[in-house]
PDB file of C-alpha atoms in Angstrom:
ATOM      1  CA  MET R1446      79.769  84.142  75.575  1.00  0.00           C
ATOM      2  CA  LEU R1447      76.634  85.561  77.286  1.00  0.00           C
ATOM      3  CA  VAL R1448      76.817  88.989  78.816  1.00  0.00           C
ATOM      4  CA  TYR R1449      74.709  90.268  81.698  1.00  0.00           C
ATOM      5  CA  PRO R1450      74.596  93.284  83.984  1.00  0.00           C
ATOM      6  CA  SER R1451      76.284  92.778  87.358  1.00  0.00           C
ATOM      7  CA  GLY R1452      77.331  94.731  90.408  1.00  0.00           C
ATOM      8  CA  VAL R1453      80.581  95.364  92.422  1.00  0.00           C
ATOM      9  CA  ASP R1454      80.329  95.811  96.150  1.00  0.00           C
ATOM     10  CA  VAL R1455      82.891  98.587  96.255  1.00  0.00           C
ATOM     11  CA  SER R1456      82.487 102.114  97.630  1.00  0.00           C
ATOM     12  CA  SER R1457      81.949 104.797  94.913  1.00  0.00           C
ATOM     13  CA  THR R1458      84.777 106.593  96.793  1.00  0.00           C
ATOM     14  CA  ALA R1459      87.194 104.023  95.571  1.00  0.00           C
ATOM     15  CA  LEU R1460      85.930 104.299  91.981  1.00  0.00           C
ATOM     16  CA  ARG R1461      86.228 108.108  92.014  1.00  0.00           C
ATOM     17  CA  PHE R1462      89.695 107.934  93.602  1.00  0.00           C
ATOM     18  CA  LEU R1463      90.987 105.458  91.050  1.00  0.00           C
ATOM     19  CA  ALA R1464      89.348 107.289  88.111  1.00  0.00           C
ATOM     20  CA  ALA R1465      91.030 110.533  89.242  1.00  0.00           C
ATOM     21  CA  ARG R1466      94.445 108.888  89.501  1.00  0.00           C
ATOM     22  CA  LEU R1467      94.013 107.398  85.979  1.00  0.00           C
ATOM     23  CA  LYS R1468      93.049 110.745  84.494  1.00  0.00           C
ATOM     24  CA  GLU R1469      96.209 112.306  86.093  1.00  0.00           C
ATOM     25  CA  ARG R1470      98.318 109.466  84.605  1.00  0.00           C
ATOM     26  CA  ARG R1471      96.765 109.889  81.164  1.00  0.00           C
ATOM     27  CA  HIS R1472      97.364 113.620  81.283  1.00  0.00           C
ATOM     28  CA  THR R1473     100.967 113.095  82.270  1.00  0.00           C
ATOM     29  CA  LEU R1474     101.503 110.584  79.473  1.00  0.00           C
ATOM     30  CA  GLY R1475      99.664 112.750  76.984  1.00  0.00           C
ATOM     31  CA  THR R1476      97.251 109.947  76.074  1.00  0.00           C
ATOM     32  CA  ARG R1477      94.695 111.205  73.476  1.00  0.00           C
ATOM     33  CA  TRP R1478      92.374 108.229  73.015  1.00  0.00           C
ATOM     34  CA  ARG R1479      91.716 104.741  74.557  1.00  0.00           C
ATOM     35  CA  ARG R1480      89.035 102.163  74.163  1.00  0.00           C
ATOM     36  CA  LEU R1481      87.771 102.863  77.643  1.00  0.00           C
ATOM     37  CA  SER R1482      87.503 106.152  79.554  1.00  0.00           C
ATOM     38  CA  ALA R1483      89.338 106.530  82.822  1.00  0.00           C
ATOM     39  CA  GLY R1484      86.142 105.782  84.733  1.00  0.00           C
ATOM     40  CA  ARG R1485      85.441 102.623  82.773  1.00  0.00           C
ATOM     41  CA  GLN R1486      89.009 101.457  83.142  1.00  0.00           C
ATOM     42  CA  ALA R1487      88.766 102.021  86.897  1.00  0.00           C
ATOM     43  CA  LEU R1488      85.478  99.973  86.968  1.00  0.00           C
ATOM     44  CA  LEU R1489      87.157  97.248  85.009  1.00  0.00           C
ATOM     45  CA  ALA R1490      90.012  96.920  87.460  1.00  0.00           C
ATOM     46  CA  LEU R1491      87.742  97.120  90.455  1.00  0.00           C
ATOM     47  CA  ALA R1492      85.584  94.281  89.124  1.00  0.00           C
ATOM     48  CA  HIS R1493      88.735  92.134  88.594  1.00  0.00           C
ATOM     49  CA  LEU R1494      90.198  92.883  92.037  1.00  0.00           C
ATOM     50  CA  ARG R1495      86.960  92.672  93.996  1.00  0.00           C
ATOM     51  CA  ASN R1496      85.272  89.781  92.301  1.00  0.00           C
ATOM     52  CA  GLY R1497      88.292  87.985  90.842  1.00  0.00           C
ATOM     53  CA  GLN R1498      86.688  87.753  87.403  1.00  0.00           C
ATOM     54  CA  PRO R1499      88.920  86.360  84.688  1.00  0.00           C
ATOM     55  CA  TYR R1500      90.096  88.494  81.812  1.00  0.00           C
ATOM     56  CA  ALA R1501      87.933  86.702  79.228  1.00  0.00           C
ATOM     57  CA  GLN R1502      84.731  87.504  81.055  1.00  0.00           C
ATOM     58  CA  LEU R1503      85.689  91.112  81.596  1.00  0.00           C
ATOM     59  CA  ALA R1504      86.675  91.485  77.927  1.00  0.00           C
ATOM     60  CA  ALA R1505      83.179  90.255  76.916  1.00  0.00           C
ATOM     61  CA  GLY R1506      81.451  92.574  79.366  1.00  0.00           C
ATOM     62  CA  PHE R1507      83.332  95.655  78.451  1.00  0.00           C
ATOM     63  CA  GLY R1508      83.536  94.987  74.753  1.00  0.00           C
ATOM     64  CA  ILE R1509      87.331  94.932  74.423  1.00  0.00           C
ATOM     65  CA  GLY R1510      90.043  92.429  73.786  1.00  0.00           C
ATOM     66  CA  THR R1511      91.489  90.078  76.411  1.00  0.00           C
ATOM     67  CA  THR R1512      94.958  91.536  75.818  1.00  0.00           C
ATOM     68  CA  THR R1513      93.615  95.092  76.389  1.00  0.00           C
ATOM     69  CA  VAL R1514      91.984  93.934  79.661  1.00  0.00           C
ATOM     70  CA  TYR R1515      95.326  92.597  80.801  1.00  0.00           C
ATOM     71  CA  ARG R1516      97.145  95.854  79.945  1.00  0.00           C
ATOM     72  CA  TYR R1517      94.493  98.014  81.592  1.00  0.00           C
ATOM     73  CA  ILE R1518      94.480  95.996  84.844  1.00  0.00           C
ATOM     74  CA  THR R1519      98.302  95.747  84.951  1.00  0.00           C
ATOM     75  CA  GLU R1520      98.469  99.572  84.546  1.00  0.00           C
ATOM     76  CA  VAL R1521      95.987 100.094  87.413  1.00  0.00           C
ATOM     77  CA  VAL R1522      97.734  97.645  89.773  1.00  0.00           C
ATOM     78  CA  GLU R1523     101.176  99.258  89.183  1.00  0.00           C
ATOM     79  CA  LEU R1524      99.678 102.702  89.604  1.00  0.00           C
ATOM     80  CA  LEU R1525      97.960 101.832  92.868  1.00  0.00           C
ATOM     81  CA  ALA R1526     100.901  99.854  94.229  1.00  0.00           C
ATOM     82  CA  ALA R1527     103.157 102.980  93.814  1.00  0.00           C
ATOM     83  CA  LEU R1528     100.621 104.896  96.003  1.00  0.00           C
ATOM     84  CA  ALA R1529     100.583 102.392  98.839  1.00  0.00           C
ATOM     85  CA  PRO R1530     101.973 103.662 102.167  1.00  0.00           C
ATOM     86  CA  THR R1531     105.412 102.367 103.221  1.00  0.00           C
ATOM     87  CA  LEU R1532     105.924 100.758 106.645  1.00  0.00           C
ATOM     88  CA  ALA R1533     107.553 103.954 107.893  1.00  0.00           C
ATOM     89  CA  GLU R1534     104.588 106.073 106.772  1.00  0.00           C
ATOM     90  CA  ALA R1535     102.084 103.648 108.347  1.00  0.00           C
ATOM     91  CA  VAL R1536     104.037 103.588 111.669  1.00  0.00           C
ATOM     92  CA  ARG R1537     104.258 107.387 111.677  1.00  0.00           C
ATOM     93  CA  ALA R1538     100.494 107.711 111.102  1.00  0.00           C
ATOM     94  CA  ALA R1539      99.842 105.239 113.918  1.00  0.00           C
ATOM     95  CA  SER R1540     102.287 106.805 116.318  1.00  0.00           C
ATOM     96  CA  MET R1541      99.402 108.176 118.519  1.00  0.00           C
ATOM     97  CA  LYS R1542      97.632 104.833 118.787  1.00  0.00           C
ATOM     98  CA  ALA R1543      97.678 103.099 122.170  1.00  0.00           C
ATOM     99  CA  TYR R1544      98.924  99.918 120.482  1.00  0.00           C
ATOM    100  CA  LEU R1545      98.909  98.049 117.192  1.00  0.00           C
ATOM    101  CA  ILE R1546      98.115  94.429 116.370  1.00  0.00           C
ATOM    102  CA  LEU R1547     100.361  92.301 114.058  1.00  0.00           C
ATOM    103  CA  ASP R1548      99.445  88.980 112.370  1.00  0.00           C
ATOM    104  CA  GLY R1549     100.310  87.037 109.265  1.00  0.00           C
ATOM    105  CA  THR R1550      97.944  85.608 106.696  1.00  0.00           C
ATOM    106  CA  LEU R1551      98.410  83.146 103.888  1.00  0.00           C
ATOM    107  CA  LEU R1552      97.135  83.992 100.309  1.00  0.00           C
ATOM    108  CA  PRO R1553      96.445  80.798  98.522  1.00  0.00           C
ATOM    109  CA  ILE R1554      98.115  80.226  95.161  1.00  0.00           C
ATOM    110  CA  ASP R1555      97.781  77.528  92.545  1.00  0.00           C
ATOM    111  CA  ARG R1556     101.057  75.664  92.859  1.00  0.00           C
ATOM    112  CA  ILE R1557     101.958  71.950  92.798  1.00  0.00           C
ATOM    113  CA  ALA R1558     103.545  69.855  95.479  1.00  0.00           C
ATOM    114  CA  ALA R1559     106.994  70.397  93.971  1.00  0.00           C
ATOM    115  CA  ASP R1560     106.906  74.020  94.768  1.00  0.00           C
ATOM    116  CA  ARG R1561     108.052  73.535  98.399  1.00  0.00           C
ATOM    117  CA  PRO R1562     109.176  77.106  99.110  1.00  0.00           C
ATOM    118  CA  PHE R1563     105.476  78.195  98.742  1.00  0.00           C
ATOM    119  CA  PHE R1564     104.020  75.408 100.933  1.00  0.00           C
ATOM    120  CA  SER R1565     102.955  76.533 104.430  1.00  0.00           C
ATOM    121  CA  GLY R1566     103.264  73.761 106.926  1.00  0.00           C
ATOM    122  CA  LYS R1567     100.863  75.625 109.291  1.00  0.00           C
ATOM    123  CA  HIS R1568      98.076  75.970 106.733  1.00  0.00           C
ATOM    124  CA  LYS R1569      98.886  72.835 104.779  1.00  0.00           C
ATOM    125  CA  LYS R1570      98.576  74.603 101.470  1.00  0.00           C
ATOM    126  CA  HIS R1571     100.590  76.618  98.958  1.00  0.00           C
ATOM    127  CA  GLY R1572     100.519  80.376  99.336  1.00  0.00           C
ATOM    128  CA  MET R1573     102.192  83.720  99.994  1.00  0.00           C
ATOM    129  CA  ASN R1574     102.865  85.097 103.457  1.00  0.00           C
ATOM    130  CA  VAL R1575     101.600  88.611 104.067  1.00  0.00           C
ATOM    131  CA  GLN R1576     102.008  90.437 107.317  1.00  0.00           C
ATOM    132  CA  VAL R1577      99.099  92.747 108.421  1.00  0.00           C
ATOM    133  CA  ILE R1578      99.078  95.588 110.890  1.00  0.00           C
ATOM    134  CA  ALA R1579      95.796  96.722 112.405  1.00  0.00           C
ATOM    135  CA  ASP R1580      94.825  99.507 114.818  1.00  0.00           C
ATOM    136  CA  PRO R1581      93.006  98.933 118.210  1.00  0.00           C
ATOM    137  CA  ARG R1582      89.676  98.900 116.380  1.00  0.00           C
ATOM    138  CA  GLY R1583      90.704  96.256 113.909  1.00  0.00           C
ATOM    139  CA  ARG R1584      91.101  98.586 110.960  1.00  0.00           C
ATOM    140  CA  LEU R1585      93.631  97.707 108.322  1.00  0.00           C
ATOM    141  CA  LEU R1586      96.619 100.044 108.428  1.00  0.00           C
ATOM    142  CA  TRP R1587      99.285  98.237 106.435  1.00  0.00           C
ATOM    143  CA  ALA R1588     100.026  95.117 104.537  1.00  0.00           C
ATOM    144  CA  SER R1589     103.510  93.849 103.718  1.00  0.00           C
ATOM    145  CA  PRO R1590     105.003  92.673 100.440  1.00  0.00           C
ATOM    146  CA  ALA R1591     104.369  88.958  99.877  1.00  0.00           C
ATOM    147  CA  LEU R1592     106.876  86.284 100.783  1.00  0.00           C
ATOM    148  CA  ALA R1593     106.783  82.554 100.077  1.00  0.00           C
ATOM    149  CA  GLY R1594     104.347  80.605 102.190  1.00  0.00           C
ATOM    150  CA  ALA R1595     107.106  78.596 103.853  1.00  0.00           C
ATOM    151  CA  VAL R1596     108.439  81.726 105.640  1.00  0.00           C
ATOM    152  CA  HIS R1597     107.474  81.744 109.357  1.00  0.00           C
ATOM    153  CA  ASP R1598     105.666  84.794 110.612  1.00  0.00           C
ATOM    154  CA  VAL R1599     108.424  86.021 112.997  1.00  0.00           C
ATOM    155  CA  ARG R1600     110.964  85.701 110.183  1.00  0.00           C
ATOM    156  CA  ALA R1601     108.746  87.621 107.741  1.00  0.00           C
ATOM    157  CA  ALA R1602     108.285  90.418 110.346  1.00  0.00           C
ATOM    158  CA  ARG R1603     112.052  90.709 110.759  1.00  0.00           C
ATOM    159  CA  GLU R1604     112.696  90.700 107.000  1.00  0.00           C
ATOM    160  CA  HIS R1605     110.204  93.491 106.472  1.00  0.00           C
ATOM    161  CA  GLY R1606     111.728  95.456 109.359  1.00  0.00           C
ATOM    162  CA  ILE R1607     108.470  95.610 111.205  1.00  0.00           C
ATOM    163  CA  ILE R1608     109.889  94.826 114.627  1.00  0.00           C
ATOM    164  CA  ASP R1609     112.619  97.439 114.340  1.00  0.00           C
ATOM    165  CA  ALA R1610     110.220 100.099 113.016  1.00  0.00           C
ATOM    166  CA  LEU R1611     107.781  99.625 115.925  1.00  0.00           C
ATOM    167  CA  ALA R1612     110.570  99.567 118.480  1.00  0.00           C
ATOM    168  CA  GLN R1613     112.014 102.781 117.121  1.00  0.00           C
ATOM    169  CA  ALA R1614     108.630 104.437 117.267  1.00  0.00           C
ATOM    170  CA  GLY R1615     108.026 103.040 120.773  1.00  0.00           C
ATOM    171  CA  ILE R1616     104.652 101.458 119.821  1.00  0.00           C
ATOM    172  CA  THR R1617     103.502  98.397 121.674  1.00  0.00           C
ATOM    173  CA  CYS R1618     102.340  95.614 119.324  1.00  0.00           C
ATOM    174  CA  TRP R1619     100.324  92.529 120.217  1.00  0.00           C
ATOM    175  CA  ALA R1620     100.926  89.355 118.289  1.00  0.00           C
ATOM    176  CA  ASP R1621     100.286  85.588 118.592  1.00  0.00           C
ATOM    177  CA  LYS R1622     102.640  82.819 119.578  1.00  0.00           C
ATOM    178  CA  GLY R1623     104.089  82.727 116.053  1.00  0.00           C
ATOM    179  CA  TYR R1624     106.153  85.706 117.045  1.00  0.00           C
ATOM    180  CA  GLN R1625     107.887  84.146 119.966  1.00  0.00           C
ATOM    181  CA  GLY R1626     111.398  85.666 120.339  1.00  0.00           C
ATOM    182  CA  ALA R1627     110.600  88.682 118.185  1.00  0.00           C
ATOM    183  CA  GLY R1628     111.808  91.143 120.843  1.00  0.00           C
ATOM    184  CA  GLY R1629     111.405  94.869 120.668  1.00  0.00           C
ATOM    185  CA  THR R1630     107.926  96.075 121.624  1.00  0.00           C
ATOM    186  CA  VAL R1631     106.100  92.988 120.325  1.00  0.00           C
ATOM    187  CA  ARG R1632     104.088  91.300 123.076  1.00  0.00           C
ATOM    188  CA  HIS R1633     102.961  87.660 122.695  1.00  0.00           C
ATOM    189  CA  PRO R1634     101.163  85.111 124.920  1.00  0.00           C
ATOM    190  CA  PHE R1635     102.915  82.894 127.378  1.00  0.00           C
ATOM    191  CA  ARG R1636     103.868  79.587 125.700  1.00  0.00           C
ATOM    192  CA  GLY R1637     102.977  76.183 127.043  1.00  0.00           C
ATOM    193  CA  ARG R1638     100.014  73.881 127.746  1.00  0.00           C
ATOM    194  CA  TRP R1639      97.150  75.723 129.284  1.00  0.00           C
ATOM    195  CA  GLU R1640      96.946  73.558 132.371  1.00  0.00           C
ATOM    196  CA  LYS R1641     100.646  74.105 133.050  1.00  0.00           C
ATOM    197  CA  LEU R1642     100.398  77.967 133.013  1.00  0.00           C
ATOM    198  CA  SER R1643      99.904  79.875 136.252  1.00  0.00           C
ATOM    199  CA  THR R1644      96.605  81.634 136.991  1.00  0.00           C
ATOM    200  CA  GLY R1645      98.227  84.931 136.219  1.00  0.00           C
ATOM    201  CA  GLN R1646      99.634  83.705 132.902  1.00  0.00           C
ATOM    202  CA  GLN R1647      96.257  82.271 131.899  1.00  0.00           C
ATOM    203  CA  ALA R1648      94.632  85.690 132.669  1.00  0.00           C
ATOM    204  CA  VAL R1649      97.239  87.490 130.549  1.00  0.00           C
ATOM    205  CA  ASN R1650      96.712  85.072 127.630  1.00  0.00           C
ATOM    206  CA  ARG R1651      92.976  85.490 127.807  1.00  0.00           C
ATOM    207  CA  SER R1652      93.242  89.275 127.762  1.00  0.00           C
ATOM    208  CA  GLN R1653      95.692  89.212 124.857  1.00  0.00           C
ATOM    209  CA  ALA R1654      93.480  86.867 122.872  1.00  0.00           C
ATOM    210  CA  LYS R1655      90.645  89.388 123.049  1.00  0.00           C
ATOM    211  CA  ILE R1656      92.908  92.104 121.737  1.00  0.00           C
ATOM    212  CA  ARG R1657      94.470  89.977 118.952  1.00  0.00           C
ATOM    213  CA  ALA R1658      91.066  88.800 117.748  1.00  0.00           C
ATOM    214  CA  LEU R1659      90.522  92.282 116.249  1.00  0.00           C
ATOM    215  CA  VAL R1660      93.240  91.812 113.663  1.00  0.00           C
ATOM    216  CA  GLU R1661      91.031  89.193 112.062  1.00  0.00           C
ATOM    217  CA  GLN R1662      88.786  92.101 110.964  1.00  0.00           C
ATOM    218  CA  ALA R1663      91.735  93.681 109.121  1.00  0.00           C
ATOM    219  CA  ILE R1664      92.577  90.318 107.477  1.00  0.00           C
ATOM    220  CA  ALA R1665      88.944  89.809 106.499  1.00  0.00           C
ATOM    221  CA  THR R1666      88.942  93.287 104.987  1.00  0.00           C
ATOM    222  CA  LEU R1667      91.991  92.476 102.845  1.00  0.00           C
ATOM    223  CA  LYS R1668      90.406  89.197 101.675  1.00  0.00           C
ATOM    224  CA  SER R1669      87.066  90.818 100.944  1.00  0.00           C
ATOM    225  CA  TRP R1670      88.875  91.542  97.616  1.00  0.00           C
ATOM    226  CA  ARG R1671      88.133  88.076  96.307  1.00  0.00           C
ATOM    227  CA  LEU R1672      91.070  87.971  93.857  1.00  0.00           C
ATOM    228  CA  LEU R1673      93.284  87.420  96.988  1.00  0.00           C
ATOM    229  CA  ARG R1674      91.376  84.324  98.050  1.00  0.00           C
ATOM    230  CA  LYS R1675      92.902  82.256  95.188  1.00  0.00           C
ATOM    231  CA  LEU R1676      95.709  83.821  93.170  1.00  0.00           C
ATOM    232  CA  ARG R1677      96.460  82.263  89.770  1.00  0.00           C
ATOM    233  CA  CYS R1678      99.008  84.709  88.539  1.00  0.00           C
ATOM    234  CA  SER R1679     102.816  84.752  88.780  1.00  0.00           C
ATOM    235  CA  THR R1680     104.091  85.061  92.315  1.00  0.00           C
ATOM    236  CA  THR R1681     106.153  88.072  91.161  1.00  0.00           C
ATOM    237  CA  ARG R1682     103.000  90.028  90.657  1.00  0.00           C
ATOM    238  CA  ILE R1683     101.334  89.261  94.063  1.00  0.00           C
ATOM    239  CA  THR R1684     103.080  92.033  96.047  1.00  0.00           C
ATOM    240  CA  ASN R1685     101.855  94.713  93.639  1.00  0.00           C
ATOM    241  CA  ILE R1686      98.276  93.247  93.824  1.00  0.00           C
ATOM    242  CA  VAL R1687      98.360  93.358  97.669  1.00  0.00           C
ATOM    243  CA  GLN R1688      99.625  96.880  97.657  1.00  0.00           C
ATOM    244  CA  ALA R1689      97.026  97.991  95.150  1.00  0.00           C
ATOM    245  CA  VAL R1690      94.252  96.499  97.245  1.00  0.00           C
ATOM    246  CA  LEU R1691      95.698  98.209 100.351  1.00  0.00           C
ATOM    247  CA  THR R1692      95.646 101.565  98.579  1.00  0.00           C
ATOM    248  CA  LEU R1693      92.022 101.145  97.457  1.00  0.00           C
ATOM    249  CA  GLN R1694      90.909 100.003 100.936  1.00  0.00           C
ATOM    250  CA  LEU R1695      92.520 102.963 102.623  1.00  0.00           C
ATOM    251  CA  ALA R1696      91.127 105.391 100.059  1.00  0.00           C
ATOM    252  CA  SER R1697      87.583 103.835 100.648  1.00  0.00           C
ATOM    253  CA  SER R1698      87.905 104.240 104.450  1.00  0.00           C
ATOM    254  CA  ASP R1699      89.122 107.805 104.519  1.00  0.00           C
TER     255      ASP R1699
END
């Protein structure tokens, strides 16, 4: 296999943050020697999460075995996932915001037609449903654990406790028509054909559409980590990967 220098478009802040957490972990475990330093292990994990490079390529580039790459990346993902903010922490941190924006996104996975629970009728593909909360400027604040793609957005929001958490905090949340009937403080557009809506309802829907469009920035931020664009791992690992990416993104934006 040919090896060549390459780059990772990730903030150096994320690298320093992750390297520091790995050093702390190694000190806690009493690790004396590893094939890669904490900084190199952090770079290895960032290359995988950001670029979606397979283990074999990373093993060749870093001069270690494929099994070692898997162990190092798994360790990083579990470490970062444990540091991700909970929904309660995210809502508490956003309590002073004028409002929040909620939307769901589908993370594509490699599944066959027989895997019906993972098939999204809306997107016409297999994937995992992840709920995203953004602030009024479109910045990513929180991402939920992953559910099967067949789960509807409003059901996912209820299962994660998002609606109740926002209602208890008294935070207004804007969402699309997929959250009809959510209740609480969730606000969604008027439903129906455009020509059948009143002038006032049309004006409200236009105004809400401008607000909700900002959540696409948060979703794009999440999917800028290319591994999430096509996941080929076990579905049981996807929640940890999403939470790890969330931690890195928040660390980079601080």
